[in-house]
Every structure is written in C-alpha cells, then in structure tokens.
Short mmCIF file of C-alpha atoms in Angstrom, two decimals:
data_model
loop_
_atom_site.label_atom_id
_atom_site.label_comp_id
_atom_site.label_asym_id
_atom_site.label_seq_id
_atom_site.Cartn_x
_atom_site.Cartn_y
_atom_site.Cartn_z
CA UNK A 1 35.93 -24.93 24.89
CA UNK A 2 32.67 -24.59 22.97
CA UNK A 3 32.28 -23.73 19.63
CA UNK A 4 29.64 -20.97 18.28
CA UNK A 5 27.45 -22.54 15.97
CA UNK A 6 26.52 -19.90 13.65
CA UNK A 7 22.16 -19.92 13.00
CA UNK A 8 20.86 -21.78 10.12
CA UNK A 9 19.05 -19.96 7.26
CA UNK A 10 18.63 -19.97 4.00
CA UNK A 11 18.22 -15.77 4.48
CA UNK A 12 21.37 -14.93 6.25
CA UNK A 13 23.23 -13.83 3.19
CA UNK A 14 20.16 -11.29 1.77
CA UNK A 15 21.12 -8.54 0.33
CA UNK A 16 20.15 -5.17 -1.11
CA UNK A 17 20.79 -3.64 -4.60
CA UNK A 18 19.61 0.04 -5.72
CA UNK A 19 18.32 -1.03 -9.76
CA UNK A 20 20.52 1.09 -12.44
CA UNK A 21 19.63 5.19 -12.95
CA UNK A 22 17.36 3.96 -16.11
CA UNK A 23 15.07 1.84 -13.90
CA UNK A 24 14.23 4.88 -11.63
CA UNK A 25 11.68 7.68 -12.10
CA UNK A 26 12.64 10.77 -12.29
CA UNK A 27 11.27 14.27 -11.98
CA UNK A 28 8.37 13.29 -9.56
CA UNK A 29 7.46 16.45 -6.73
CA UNK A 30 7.56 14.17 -3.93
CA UNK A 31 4.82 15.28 -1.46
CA UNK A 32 6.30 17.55 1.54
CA UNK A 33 3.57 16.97 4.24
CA UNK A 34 4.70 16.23 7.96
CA UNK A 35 2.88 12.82 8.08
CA UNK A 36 4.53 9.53 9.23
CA UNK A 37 2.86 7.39 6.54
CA UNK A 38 4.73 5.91 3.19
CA UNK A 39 3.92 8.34 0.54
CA UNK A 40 3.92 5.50 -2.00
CA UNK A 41 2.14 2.19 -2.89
CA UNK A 42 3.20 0.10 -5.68
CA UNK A 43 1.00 -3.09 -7.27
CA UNK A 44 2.11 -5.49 -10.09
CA UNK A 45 0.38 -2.95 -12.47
CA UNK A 46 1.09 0.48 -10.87
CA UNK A 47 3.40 2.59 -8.86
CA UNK A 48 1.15 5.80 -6.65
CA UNK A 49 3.18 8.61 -5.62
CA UNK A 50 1.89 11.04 -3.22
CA UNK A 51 3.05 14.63 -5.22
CA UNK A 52 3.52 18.50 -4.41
CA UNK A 53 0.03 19.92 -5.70
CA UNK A 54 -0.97 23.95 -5.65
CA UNK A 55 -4.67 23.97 -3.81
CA UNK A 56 -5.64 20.33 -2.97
CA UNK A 57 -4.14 17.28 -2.53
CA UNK A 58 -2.68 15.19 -5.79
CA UNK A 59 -0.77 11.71 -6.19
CA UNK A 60 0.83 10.25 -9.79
CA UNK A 61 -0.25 6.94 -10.84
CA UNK A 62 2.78 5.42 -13.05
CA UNK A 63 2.80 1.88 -15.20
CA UNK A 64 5.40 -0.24 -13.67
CA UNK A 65 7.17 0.22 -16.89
CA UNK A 66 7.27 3.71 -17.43
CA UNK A 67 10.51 4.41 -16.02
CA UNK A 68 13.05 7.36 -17.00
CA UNK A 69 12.12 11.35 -16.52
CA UNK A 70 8.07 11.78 -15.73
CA UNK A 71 6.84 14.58 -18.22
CA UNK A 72 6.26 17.56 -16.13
CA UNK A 73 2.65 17.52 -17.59
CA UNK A 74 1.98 13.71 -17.06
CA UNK A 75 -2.03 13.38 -15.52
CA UNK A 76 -2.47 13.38 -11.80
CA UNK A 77 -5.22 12.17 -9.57
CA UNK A 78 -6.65 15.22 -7.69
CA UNK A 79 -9.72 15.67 -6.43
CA UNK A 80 -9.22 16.07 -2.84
CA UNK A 81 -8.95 19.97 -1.39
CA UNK A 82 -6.24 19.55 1.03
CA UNK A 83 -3.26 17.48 0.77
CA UNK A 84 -3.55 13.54 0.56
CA UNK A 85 -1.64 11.72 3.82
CA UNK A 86 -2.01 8.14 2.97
CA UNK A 87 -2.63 5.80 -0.56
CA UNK A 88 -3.56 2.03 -0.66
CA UNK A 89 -3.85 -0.02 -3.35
CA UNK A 90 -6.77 -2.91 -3.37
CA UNK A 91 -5.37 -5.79 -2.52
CA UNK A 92 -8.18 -7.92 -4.94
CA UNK A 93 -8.27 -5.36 -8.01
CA UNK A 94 -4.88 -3.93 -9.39
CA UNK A 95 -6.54 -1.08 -10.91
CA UNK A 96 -8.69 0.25 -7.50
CA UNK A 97 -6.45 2.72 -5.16
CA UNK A 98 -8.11 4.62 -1.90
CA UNK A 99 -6.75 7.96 -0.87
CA UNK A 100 -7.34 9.55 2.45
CA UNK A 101 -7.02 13.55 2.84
CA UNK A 102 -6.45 16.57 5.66
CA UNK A 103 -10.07 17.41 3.69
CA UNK A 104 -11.33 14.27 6.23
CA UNK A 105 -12.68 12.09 2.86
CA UNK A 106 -11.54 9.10 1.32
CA UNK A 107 -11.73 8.75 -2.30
CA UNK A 108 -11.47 5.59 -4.28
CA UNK A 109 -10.15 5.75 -7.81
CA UNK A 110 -10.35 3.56 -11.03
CA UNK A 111 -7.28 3.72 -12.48
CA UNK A 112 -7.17 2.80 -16.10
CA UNK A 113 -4.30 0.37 -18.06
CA UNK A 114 -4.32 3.37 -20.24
CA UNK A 115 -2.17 5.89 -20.14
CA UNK A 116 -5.29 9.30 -19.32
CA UNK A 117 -4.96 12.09 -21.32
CA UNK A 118 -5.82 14.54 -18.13
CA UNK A 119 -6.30 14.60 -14.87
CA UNK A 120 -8.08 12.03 -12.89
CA UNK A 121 -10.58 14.27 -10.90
CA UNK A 122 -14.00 11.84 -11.01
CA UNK A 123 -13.62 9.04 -7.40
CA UNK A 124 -16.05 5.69 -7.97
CA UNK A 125 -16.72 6.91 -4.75
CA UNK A 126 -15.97 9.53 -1.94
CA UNK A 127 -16.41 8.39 1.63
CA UNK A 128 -17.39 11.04 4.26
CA UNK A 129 -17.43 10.28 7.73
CA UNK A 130 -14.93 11.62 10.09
CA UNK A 131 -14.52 15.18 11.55
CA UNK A 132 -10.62 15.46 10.91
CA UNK A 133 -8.16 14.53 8.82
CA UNK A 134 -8.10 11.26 7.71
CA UNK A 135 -4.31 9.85 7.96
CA UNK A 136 -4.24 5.73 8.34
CA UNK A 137 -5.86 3.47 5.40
CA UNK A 138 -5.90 -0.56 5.08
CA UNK A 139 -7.86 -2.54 2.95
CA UNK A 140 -9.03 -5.87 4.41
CA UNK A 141 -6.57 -8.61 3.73
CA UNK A 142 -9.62 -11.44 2.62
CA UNK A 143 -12.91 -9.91 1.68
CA UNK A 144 -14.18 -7.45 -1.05
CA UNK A 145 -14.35 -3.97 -1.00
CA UNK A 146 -13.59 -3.67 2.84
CA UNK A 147 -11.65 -0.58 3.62
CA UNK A 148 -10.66 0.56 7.21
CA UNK A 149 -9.50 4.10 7.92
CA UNK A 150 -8.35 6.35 10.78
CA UNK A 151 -8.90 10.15 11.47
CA UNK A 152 -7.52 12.65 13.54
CA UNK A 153 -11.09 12.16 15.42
CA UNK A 154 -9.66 9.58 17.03
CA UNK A 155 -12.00 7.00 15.39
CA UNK A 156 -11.51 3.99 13.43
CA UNK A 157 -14.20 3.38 10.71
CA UNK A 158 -14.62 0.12 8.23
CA UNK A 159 -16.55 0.88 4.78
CA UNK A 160 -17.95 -1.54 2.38
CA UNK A 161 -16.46 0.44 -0.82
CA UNK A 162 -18.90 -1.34 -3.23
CA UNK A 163 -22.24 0.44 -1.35
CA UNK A 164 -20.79 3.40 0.40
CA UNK A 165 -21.65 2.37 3.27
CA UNK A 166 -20.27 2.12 7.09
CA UNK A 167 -19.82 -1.37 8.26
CA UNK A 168 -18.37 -0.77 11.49
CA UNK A 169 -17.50 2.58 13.37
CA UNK A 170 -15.05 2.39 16.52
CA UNK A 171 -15.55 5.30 18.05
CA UNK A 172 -14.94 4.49 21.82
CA UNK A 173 -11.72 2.72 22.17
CA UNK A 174 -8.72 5.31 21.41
CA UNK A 175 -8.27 8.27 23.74
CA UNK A 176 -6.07 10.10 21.93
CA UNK A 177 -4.54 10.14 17.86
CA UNK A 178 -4.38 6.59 16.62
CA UNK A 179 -0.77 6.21 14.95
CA UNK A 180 -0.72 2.83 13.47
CA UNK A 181 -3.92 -0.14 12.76
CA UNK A 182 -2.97 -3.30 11.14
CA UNK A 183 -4.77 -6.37 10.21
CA UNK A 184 -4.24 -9.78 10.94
CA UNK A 185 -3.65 -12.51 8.16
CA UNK A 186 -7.57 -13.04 8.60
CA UNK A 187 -8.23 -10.31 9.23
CA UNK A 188 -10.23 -11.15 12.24
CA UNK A 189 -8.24 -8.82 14.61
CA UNK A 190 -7.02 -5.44 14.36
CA UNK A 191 -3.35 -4.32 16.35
CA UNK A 192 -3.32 -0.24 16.64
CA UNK A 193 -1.36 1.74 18.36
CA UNK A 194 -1.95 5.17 19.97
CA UNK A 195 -0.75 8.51 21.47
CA UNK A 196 -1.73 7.41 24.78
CA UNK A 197 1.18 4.72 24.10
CA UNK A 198 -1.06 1.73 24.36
CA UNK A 199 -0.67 -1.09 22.10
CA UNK A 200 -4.26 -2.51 21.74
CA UNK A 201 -5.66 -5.96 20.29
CA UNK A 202 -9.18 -5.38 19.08
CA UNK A 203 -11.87 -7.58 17.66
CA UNK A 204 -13.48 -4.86 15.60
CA UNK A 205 -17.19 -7.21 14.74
CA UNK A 206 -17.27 -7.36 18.62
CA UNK A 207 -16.54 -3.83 18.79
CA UNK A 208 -14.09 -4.52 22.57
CA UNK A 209 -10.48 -4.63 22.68
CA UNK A 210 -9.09 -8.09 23.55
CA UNK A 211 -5.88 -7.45 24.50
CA UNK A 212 -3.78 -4.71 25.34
CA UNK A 213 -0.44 -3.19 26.55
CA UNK A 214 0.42 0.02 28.04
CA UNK A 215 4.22 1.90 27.11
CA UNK A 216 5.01 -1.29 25.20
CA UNK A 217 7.59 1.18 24.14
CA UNK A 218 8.46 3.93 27.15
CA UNK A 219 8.81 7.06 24.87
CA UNK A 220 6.78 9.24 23.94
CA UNK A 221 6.91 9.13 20.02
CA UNK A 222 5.29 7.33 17.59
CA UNK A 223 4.64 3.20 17.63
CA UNK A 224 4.22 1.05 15.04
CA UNK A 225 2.75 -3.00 14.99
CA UNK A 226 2.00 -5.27 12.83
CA UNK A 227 1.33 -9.06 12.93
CA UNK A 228 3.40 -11.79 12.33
CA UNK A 229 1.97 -15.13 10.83
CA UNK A 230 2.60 -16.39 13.98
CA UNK A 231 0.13 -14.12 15.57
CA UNK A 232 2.79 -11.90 17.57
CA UNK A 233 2.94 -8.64 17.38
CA UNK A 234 5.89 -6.95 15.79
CA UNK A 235 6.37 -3.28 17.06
CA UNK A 236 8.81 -0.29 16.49
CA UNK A 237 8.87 2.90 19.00
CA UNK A 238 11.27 4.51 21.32
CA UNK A 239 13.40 4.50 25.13
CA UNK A 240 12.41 7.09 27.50
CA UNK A 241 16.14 7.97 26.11
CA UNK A 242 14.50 8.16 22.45
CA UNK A 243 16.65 5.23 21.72
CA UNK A 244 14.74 3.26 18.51
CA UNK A 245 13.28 0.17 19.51
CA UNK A 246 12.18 -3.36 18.66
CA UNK A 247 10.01 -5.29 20.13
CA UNK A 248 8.16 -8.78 20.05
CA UNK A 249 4.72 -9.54 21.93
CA UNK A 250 2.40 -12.78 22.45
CA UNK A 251 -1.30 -11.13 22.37
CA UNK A 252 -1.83 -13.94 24.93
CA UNK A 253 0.54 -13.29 27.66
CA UNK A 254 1.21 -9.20 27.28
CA UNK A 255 3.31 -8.76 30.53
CA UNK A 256 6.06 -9.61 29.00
CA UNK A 257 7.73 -8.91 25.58
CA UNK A 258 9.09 -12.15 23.40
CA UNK A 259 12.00 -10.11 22.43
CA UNK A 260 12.91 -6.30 23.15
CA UNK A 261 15.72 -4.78 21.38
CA UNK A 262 17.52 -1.49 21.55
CA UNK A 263 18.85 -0.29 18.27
CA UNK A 264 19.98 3.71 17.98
CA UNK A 265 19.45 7.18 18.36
CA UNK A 266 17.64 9.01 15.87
CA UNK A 267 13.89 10.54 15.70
CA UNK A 268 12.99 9.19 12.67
CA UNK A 269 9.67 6.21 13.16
CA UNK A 270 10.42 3.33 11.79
CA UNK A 271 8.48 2.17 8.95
CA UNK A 272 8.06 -1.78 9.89
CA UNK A 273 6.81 -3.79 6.50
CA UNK A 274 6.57 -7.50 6.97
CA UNK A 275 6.80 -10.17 4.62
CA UNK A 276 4.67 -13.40 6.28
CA UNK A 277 6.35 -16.20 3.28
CA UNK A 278 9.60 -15.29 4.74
CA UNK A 279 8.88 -14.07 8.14
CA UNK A 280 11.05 -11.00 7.69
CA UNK A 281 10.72 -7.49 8.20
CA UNK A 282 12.36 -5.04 6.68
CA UNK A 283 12.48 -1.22 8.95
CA UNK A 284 13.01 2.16 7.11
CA UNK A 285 13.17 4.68 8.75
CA UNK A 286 12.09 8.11 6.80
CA UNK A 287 14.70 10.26 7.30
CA UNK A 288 17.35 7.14 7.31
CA UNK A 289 19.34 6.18 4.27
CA UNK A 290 19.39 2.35 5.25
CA UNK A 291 17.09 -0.14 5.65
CA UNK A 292 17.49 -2.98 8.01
CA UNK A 293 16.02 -6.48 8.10
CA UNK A 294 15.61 -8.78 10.76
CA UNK A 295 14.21 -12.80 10.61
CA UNK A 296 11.37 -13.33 13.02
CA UNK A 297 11.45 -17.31 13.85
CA UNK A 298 10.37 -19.27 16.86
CA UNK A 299 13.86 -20.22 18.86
CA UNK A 300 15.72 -17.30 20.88
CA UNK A 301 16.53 -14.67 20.26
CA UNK A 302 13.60 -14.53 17.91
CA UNK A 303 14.02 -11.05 15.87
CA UNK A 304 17.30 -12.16 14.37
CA UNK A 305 19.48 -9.12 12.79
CA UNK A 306 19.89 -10.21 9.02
CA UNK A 307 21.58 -7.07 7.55
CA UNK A 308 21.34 -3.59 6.69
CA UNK A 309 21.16 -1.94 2.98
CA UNK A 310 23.04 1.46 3.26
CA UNK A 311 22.66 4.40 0.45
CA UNK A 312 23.98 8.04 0.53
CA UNK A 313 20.64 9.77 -0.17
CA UNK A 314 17.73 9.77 2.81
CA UNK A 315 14.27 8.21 2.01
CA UNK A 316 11.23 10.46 1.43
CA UNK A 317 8.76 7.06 2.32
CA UNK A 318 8.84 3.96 0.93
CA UNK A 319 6.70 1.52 -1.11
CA UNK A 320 6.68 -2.39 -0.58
CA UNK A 321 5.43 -4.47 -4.14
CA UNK A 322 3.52 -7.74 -3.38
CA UNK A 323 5.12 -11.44 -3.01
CA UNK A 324 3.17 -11.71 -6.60
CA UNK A 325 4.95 -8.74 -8.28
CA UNK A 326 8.58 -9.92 -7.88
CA UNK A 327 10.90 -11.86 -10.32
CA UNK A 328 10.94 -15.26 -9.36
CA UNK A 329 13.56 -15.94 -11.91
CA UNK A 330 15.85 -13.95 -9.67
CA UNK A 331 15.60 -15.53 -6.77
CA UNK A 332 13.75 -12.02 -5.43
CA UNK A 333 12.32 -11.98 -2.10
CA UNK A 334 11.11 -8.30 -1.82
CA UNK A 335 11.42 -4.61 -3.91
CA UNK A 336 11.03 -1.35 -2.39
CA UNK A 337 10.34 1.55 -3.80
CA UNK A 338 12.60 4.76 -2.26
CA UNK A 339 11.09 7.96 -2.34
CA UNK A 340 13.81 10.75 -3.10
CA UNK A 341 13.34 14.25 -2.89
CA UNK A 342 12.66 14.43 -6.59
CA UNK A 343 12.87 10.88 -7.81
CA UNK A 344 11.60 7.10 -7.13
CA UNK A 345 14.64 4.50 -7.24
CA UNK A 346 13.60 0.80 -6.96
CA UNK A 347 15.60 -1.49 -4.28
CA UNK A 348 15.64 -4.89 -4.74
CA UNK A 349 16.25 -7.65 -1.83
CA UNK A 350 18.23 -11.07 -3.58
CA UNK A 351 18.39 -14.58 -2.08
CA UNK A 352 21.86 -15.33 -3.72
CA UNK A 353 20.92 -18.51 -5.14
CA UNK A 354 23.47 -20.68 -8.10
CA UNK A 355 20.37 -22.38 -10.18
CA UNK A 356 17.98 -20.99 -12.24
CA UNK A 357 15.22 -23.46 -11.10
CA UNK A 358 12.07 -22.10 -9.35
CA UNK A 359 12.98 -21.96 -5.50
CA UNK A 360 9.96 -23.86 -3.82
CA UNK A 361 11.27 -22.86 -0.56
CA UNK A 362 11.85 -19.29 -1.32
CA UNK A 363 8.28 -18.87 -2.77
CA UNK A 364 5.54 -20.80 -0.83
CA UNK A 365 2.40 -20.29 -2.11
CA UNK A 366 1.50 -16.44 -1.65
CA UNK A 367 -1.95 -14.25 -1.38
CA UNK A 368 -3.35 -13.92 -5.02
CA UNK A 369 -5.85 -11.07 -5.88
CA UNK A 370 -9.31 -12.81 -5.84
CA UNK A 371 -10.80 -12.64 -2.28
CA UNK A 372 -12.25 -15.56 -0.01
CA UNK A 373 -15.42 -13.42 1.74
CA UNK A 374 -18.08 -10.56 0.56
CA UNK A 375 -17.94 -8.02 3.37
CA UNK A 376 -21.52 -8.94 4.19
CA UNK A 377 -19.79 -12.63 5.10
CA UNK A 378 -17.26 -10.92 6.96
CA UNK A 379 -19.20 -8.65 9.02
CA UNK A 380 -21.77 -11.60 9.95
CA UNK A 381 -18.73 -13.33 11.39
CA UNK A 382 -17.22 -15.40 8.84
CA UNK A 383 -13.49 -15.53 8.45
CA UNK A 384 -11.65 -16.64 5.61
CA UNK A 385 -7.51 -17.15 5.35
CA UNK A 386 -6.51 -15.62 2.19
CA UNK A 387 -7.02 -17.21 -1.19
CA UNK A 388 -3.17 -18.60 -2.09
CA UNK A 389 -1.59 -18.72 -5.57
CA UNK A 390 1.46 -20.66 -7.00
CA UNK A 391 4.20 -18.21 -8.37
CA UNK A 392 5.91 -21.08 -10.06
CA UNK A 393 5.26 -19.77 -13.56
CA UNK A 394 5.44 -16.27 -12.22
CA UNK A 395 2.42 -14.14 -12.04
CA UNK A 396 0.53 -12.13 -14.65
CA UNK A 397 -1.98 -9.27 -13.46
CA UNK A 398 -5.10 -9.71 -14.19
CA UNK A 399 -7.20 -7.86 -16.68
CA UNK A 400 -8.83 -4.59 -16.20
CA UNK A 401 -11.54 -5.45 -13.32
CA UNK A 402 -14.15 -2.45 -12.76
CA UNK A 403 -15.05 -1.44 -9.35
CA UNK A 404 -19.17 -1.74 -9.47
CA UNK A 405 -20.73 0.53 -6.39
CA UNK A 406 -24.32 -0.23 -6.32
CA UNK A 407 -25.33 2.73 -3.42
CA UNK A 408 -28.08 1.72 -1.15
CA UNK A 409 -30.98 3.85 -0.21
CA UNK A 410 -30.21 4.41 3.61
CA UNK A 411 -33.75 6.45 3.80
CA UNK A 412 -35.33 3.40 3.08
CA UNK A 413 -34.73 0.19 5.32
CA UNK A 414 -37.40 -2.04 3.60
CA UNK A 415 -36.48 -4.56 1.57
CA UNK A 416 -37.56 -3.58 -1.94
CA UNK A 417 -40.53 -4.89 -3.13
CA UNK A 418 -41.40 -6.50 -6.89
CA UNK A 419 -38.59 -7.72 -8.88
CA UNK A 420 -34.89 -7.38 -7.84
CA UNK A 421 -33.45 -4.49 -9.73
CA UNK A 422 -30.70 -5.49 -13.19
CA UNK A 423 -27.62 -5.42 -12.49
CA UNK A 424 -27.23 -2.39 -15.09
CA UNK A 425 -29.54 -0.90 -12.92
CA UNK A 426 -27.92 -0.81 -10.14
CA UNK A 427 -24.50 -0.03 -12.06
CA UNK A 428 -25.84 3.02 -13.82
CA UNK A 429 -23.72 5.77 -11.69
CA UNK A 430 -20.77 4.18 -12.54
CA UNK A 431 -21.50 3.59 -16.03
CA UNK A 432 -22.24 7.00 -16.46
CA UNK A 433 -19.10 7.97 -14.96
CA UNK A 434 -17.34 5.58 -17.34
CA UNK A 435 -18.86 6.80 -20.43
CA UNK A 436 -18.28 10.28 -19.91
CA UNK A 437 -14.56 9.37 -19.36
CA UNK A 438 -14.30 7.42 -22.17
CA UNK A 439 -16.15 10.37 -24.48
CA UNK A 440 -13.58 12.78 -22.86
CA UNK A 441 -10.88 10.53 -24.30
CA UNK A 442 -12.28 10.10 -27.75
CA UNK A 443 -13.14 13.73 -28.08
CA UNK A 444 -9.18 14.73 -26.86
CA UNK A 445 -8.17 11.94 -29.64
CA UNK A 446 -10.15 13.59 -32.61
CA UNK A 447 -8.23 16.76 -31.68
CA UNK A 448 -4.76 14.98 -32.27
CA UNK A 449 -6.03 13.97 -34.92
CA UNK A 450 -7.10 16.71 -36.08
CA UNK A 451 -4.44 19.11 -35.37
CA UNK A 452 -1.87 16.49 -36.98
CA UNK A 453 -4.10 16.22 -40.54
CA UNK A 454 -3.30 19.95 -40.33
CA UNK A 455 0.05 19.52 -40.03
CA UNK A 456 0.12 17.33 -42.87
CA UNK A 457 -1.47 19.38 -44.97
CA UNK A 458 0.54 22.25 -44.81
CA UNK A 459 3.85 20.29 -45.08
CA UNK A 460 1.99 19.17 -47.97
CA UNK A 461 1.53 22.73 -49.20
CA UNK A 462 5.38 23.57 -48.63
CA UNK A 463 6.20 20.18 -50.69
CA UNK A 464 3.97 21.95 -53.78
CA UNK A 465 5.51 25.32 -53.26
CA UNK A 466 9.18 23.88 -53.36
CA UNK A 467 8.43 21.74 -56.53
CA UNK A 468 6.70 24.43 -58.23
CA UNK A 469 9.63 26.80 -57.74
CA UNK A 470 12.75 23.90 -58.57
CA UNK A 471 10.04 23.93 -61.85
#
C-alpha cells in the first residue's frame, strides 16, 4: 500500500492576517462605478483610492502612514469630467500615477511627498486619443514613461508619457471590448483578453498577434490573463455553467491547457495578481470576502491550491504593494489592500518562519524602480529584463523624482536646426506648472499664518483685559 507523499514547499503553510482597526483607513467614499478593475493601487510611498465624486471623476492619494479616519476635507485628485475606471502607479517613479476616465483621457499626476493643501486638479499631462471610455491601464514593466491603455473603442494604444506622444496604436486586432492586457516580464509581448472570448498573444512593435486561443474559458463573462515567469499564461473566466475557472496555457502549444480547474459558482471575475519571486497568485474576487492562492510550479498538477484567507465583509477591489514595499523582517511575501464600502483594511500574507535572519530564499532579488530601456530603445526593438534590487537591508523609496514632459512639435517633422534646445527649455511647461503650485502653497501658508497671529493677538488682548480687571 502506497503512501501519499504530501508536496514540498516552503509556501504550503501561507497565511493571511487582516492588520489591527488602527492600521486601516477609514472614512474613504469608495468609488461605486460598475467596472471590473481594482479601484486601488498602492506604492512604497502611496496608497490611490478611486472615491465617490459629485460631477467628474476623483481618487485620494494617502501616505502609507496616514492611517486612522481620512478628514472628510482631505485633497483629492480631480480633474477628469466623468468618473475615473482604472489608476496605476509608475512602476520607475513612486510619486507618478496615470488615471484613465468614462471622459476617454488619461491623465498623469505628480503627486507630491507633501501633504497638498487642495485639490490636485493640474495633470503633467492629459492623453487624448480614444473615442470611448478608457477602462484598462499598464505601465511598461522595463522602460520609461511607457504607458499602455484600453478603451471602450476597442483599441489598444501605447504612449510615451514624457512627449505626449503615441508610440504604438492597435487598432485592428480586437473585435469586440477588450477586458484584460497584461505585459510580459519584458515586456516584449502583450496577453489580452476579449468579449469575443479569445485569449490573444500579441507582439505589439510587430503590430500581429502571435498566438491565440478561442473560449479558453466557455462562458460568456469576463477573462482575465496574466503571465507567469515561466511564460504561461495564467487565466480566470467561467463554464458554460458560470462555474469560476482556472486555467494554465503554453503560448506555444494553445490546443491544449497545462492545467484547467473548476472552482465555484458565483458571478463575481476574479481579480488574478501574480507574484513572479514566488510564483503565486493570489484571486479576489470583488464581491467575495476571501481570497485564494494557488503555487504555479513546473510538475503536475501545476496550479497547486495553497489556501484561502476568509473575512466577513465583501471586497470593494483590491490593491497589491510591490515585492519592494513589504517587511522583510517579517518574513512578508505579499499585502493587499481591501477596499470596503467605506474603509481600506490592509491584509498581509506571512511565510511562518522561527529566525529573524533575512530569508534569501523568500526574497530573491526583485524589480527595483530605475528602468533598463528609454521607450525610444524599446520601440526600435530593444528588450531589456527588469533592473533587479537586493531587499536584504530592506528598501527605502527613493526621493522625490519629477516627471519632465518635453512635448514635441508634431507639425513639424524636421529635425531642428542650430543648437539643441536647454534642457530648461524644453522643461518650461512643467516648471511653470510647478511654480504656480508651489506659489499656491506658500500663499495658503501666509494665510495660516496669518489668521493664527490673529488669534494670538486677541488671546493676547483677553490676557490684558483679565489682568487689568484682577488689578
């Protein structure tokens, strides 16, 4: 009689813990659109919260930090006109988030270390080319300032953020509403999914899909994919019987799936985020009150159920904090960031481990924020794994880094004569733009100032009074 060996790995006993009510944030009007995106994106530096907003579209930018009850009156970032659908923070500047809108613009914010004293309403930059809403945004995993988005039009188009301009614009290969478009670790390759319930593989420089895979998932609502390090293809979707799904594909050979899994009955998408140093992905479901993980690895069955963390409340959307913005000292392997109904509760994923040591095989080197390509590189054809980083002695953000747009003229296609223009030069709108914030701050300062001088003086005042009259 045989004996079950149980699997070997050092993740098998991960596990899930809500933090305490005073490391939450309160009092936040989660946003109440009908979108199947996260509604949050958290950095090292900064947590984004898409928000309720009256006429136009708003999110909240918090410090890590400032956790506790949100003053009703805390600065917002609005300057879109219809609500916002999607946020993404840069992956190579902690302080640069892009927002996509129903208004069919992107906007890409500075967002200060400071705390602002109003409203965020000034983009770097606004980015206006679809015809519909713009719902799906994903900054390029290795070079600078590329952003992809995805409208309702049905077309996929890749900016370069620091000119404004459009790099690449796939408008031919998706019949229908695009639902999901992820990079590879290169990004070389692009895996989206669409209405028409085709999972495609597309080499966007080449502008053809390479690969590609119709009903992957039989039913009729929503996919998601994303790649693995490996190079599969990790998607969620549905049964004809609208039974959730799993599946596993080889780009290579699409016939047939690596793995296929059914898991339960509910008609909530799953939310897949994947974690390539582990090779584990964790799937919320909005709607859901759990999350479940699962191990991706190369022997059968090879999406191996881990766990599940179970709450009582159901999750809003979800954010998912870098490798490089965990505790190492805990032996941390991931942090979410559950959207409530009114409030943002942190959820953090433990390897239980005895030492206090730094865990080398826990933490393999991870993607660190400088990038290995400029997006001219990248669109001539270059590719570029991501630049790694050592979280040994645990990672500190860097600095305040400006985003510098320097627009091109695209009425004139000559190369500009004479000398090449300063760098100031070429900075000026955004310099502009950062003055006048910066005299907007001072001059709401001197006010405080001011109005407290008066309140000193008439306490003052009383103090005389009362002393006069004890005389």
């Amino acid at each position: 009689m045989s004996r079950r060996v149980v699997r070997q790995s050092k993740f098998r006993h991960v596990f899930g813990q809500a933090a305490k009510a005073d490391q939450a944030y309160e009092d936040i009007r989660v946003s109440k659109v009908t979108w199947d995106s996260a509604f949050c994106a958290v950095n090292p530096k900064f947590l984004a919260i898409i928000v309720e907003a009256g006429g136009g579209g708003a999110f909240i930018v918090l410090p890590l930090a400032k956790t506790g009850r949100v003053d009703k009156n805390y600065p917002l970032v609005t300057g879109h006109t219809a609500p916002v659908l999607d946020i993404d923070w840069c992956p190579h500047n902690d302080n640069v988030i892009a927002s996509a809108s129903d208004d069919t613009t992107i906007m890409v914010w500075q967002i200060p270390d400071y705390t602002p004293v109003r409203n965020i309403t000034e983009p770097v930059i606004t980015l206006e080319g679809h015809s519909k809403r713009v719902g799906i945004l994903s900054w390029h995993p290795t070079a600078r300032n590329v952003l992809l988005s995805a409208g309702g039009d049905n077309v996929i188009i890749i900016w370069n953020v620091g000119t404004g301009e459009v790099l690449l614009n796939l408008d031919d290969m998706h019949p229908d509403v695009i639902h999901s478009v992820c990079w590879n670790t290169n990004g070389s390759l692009l895996a989206t999914t669409c209405k028409d319930k085709t999972l495609r593989i597309i080499d966007p420089r080449k502008g053809q899909v390479v690969a590609e895979r119709f009903a992957a998932h039989e039913g009729m609502r929503p996919m998601r994919a994303v790649f693995t390090r490996q190079g599969h293809i990790f998607t969620t979707g549905f049964t004809r019987m609208s039974q959730r799904e799993l599946g596993l594909w080889d780009p290579n050979n699409f016939e047939e799936p690596v793995a296929l899994q059914e898991m339960d009955t509910s008609n909530g998408v799953l939310l897949p985020f994947y974690d390539p140093d582990s090779s584990i992905v964790y799937l919320c479901g909005k709607g859901d009150s759990s999350i479940r993980y699962f191990e991706i690895t190369e022997e059968p069955p090879f999406v191996h159920y881990l766990n599940t963390f179970s709450s009582k409340e159901p999750q809003r959307g979800m954010g998912f904090m870098p490798k490089r913005g965990l505790d190492v000292s805990k032996c941390e392997i991931a942090r979410f960031y559950k959207l409530h109904e009114r409030k943002c509760e942190p959820i953090v994923m433990t390897v239980p481990r005895k030492s206090d040591l730094f865990q080398d095989d826990l933490y393999p080197d991870t993607p660190g924020p400088e990038p290995a390509l400029e997006a001219d590189e990248w669109l001539s054809g270059q590719d570029a794994d991501p630049v790694l980083i050592s979280l040994r002695d645990g990672y500190v953000p860097p600095k305040h880094r400006e985003l510098r747009v320097t627009k091109r003229n695209v009425l004139d296609v000559r190369p500009p004569s004479g000398p090449r223009r300063s760098q100031s030069a070429s900075d000026a709108p955004l310099s502009q733009h950062t003055l006048e914030t910066l005299l907007e701050e001072i001059k709401a300062l001197r006010e405080q100032v001011q109005a407290q001088e008066q309140r000193i003086t008439s306490l003052e005042n009383m103090l005389c009074e009362l002393v006069d009259g004890t005389d």
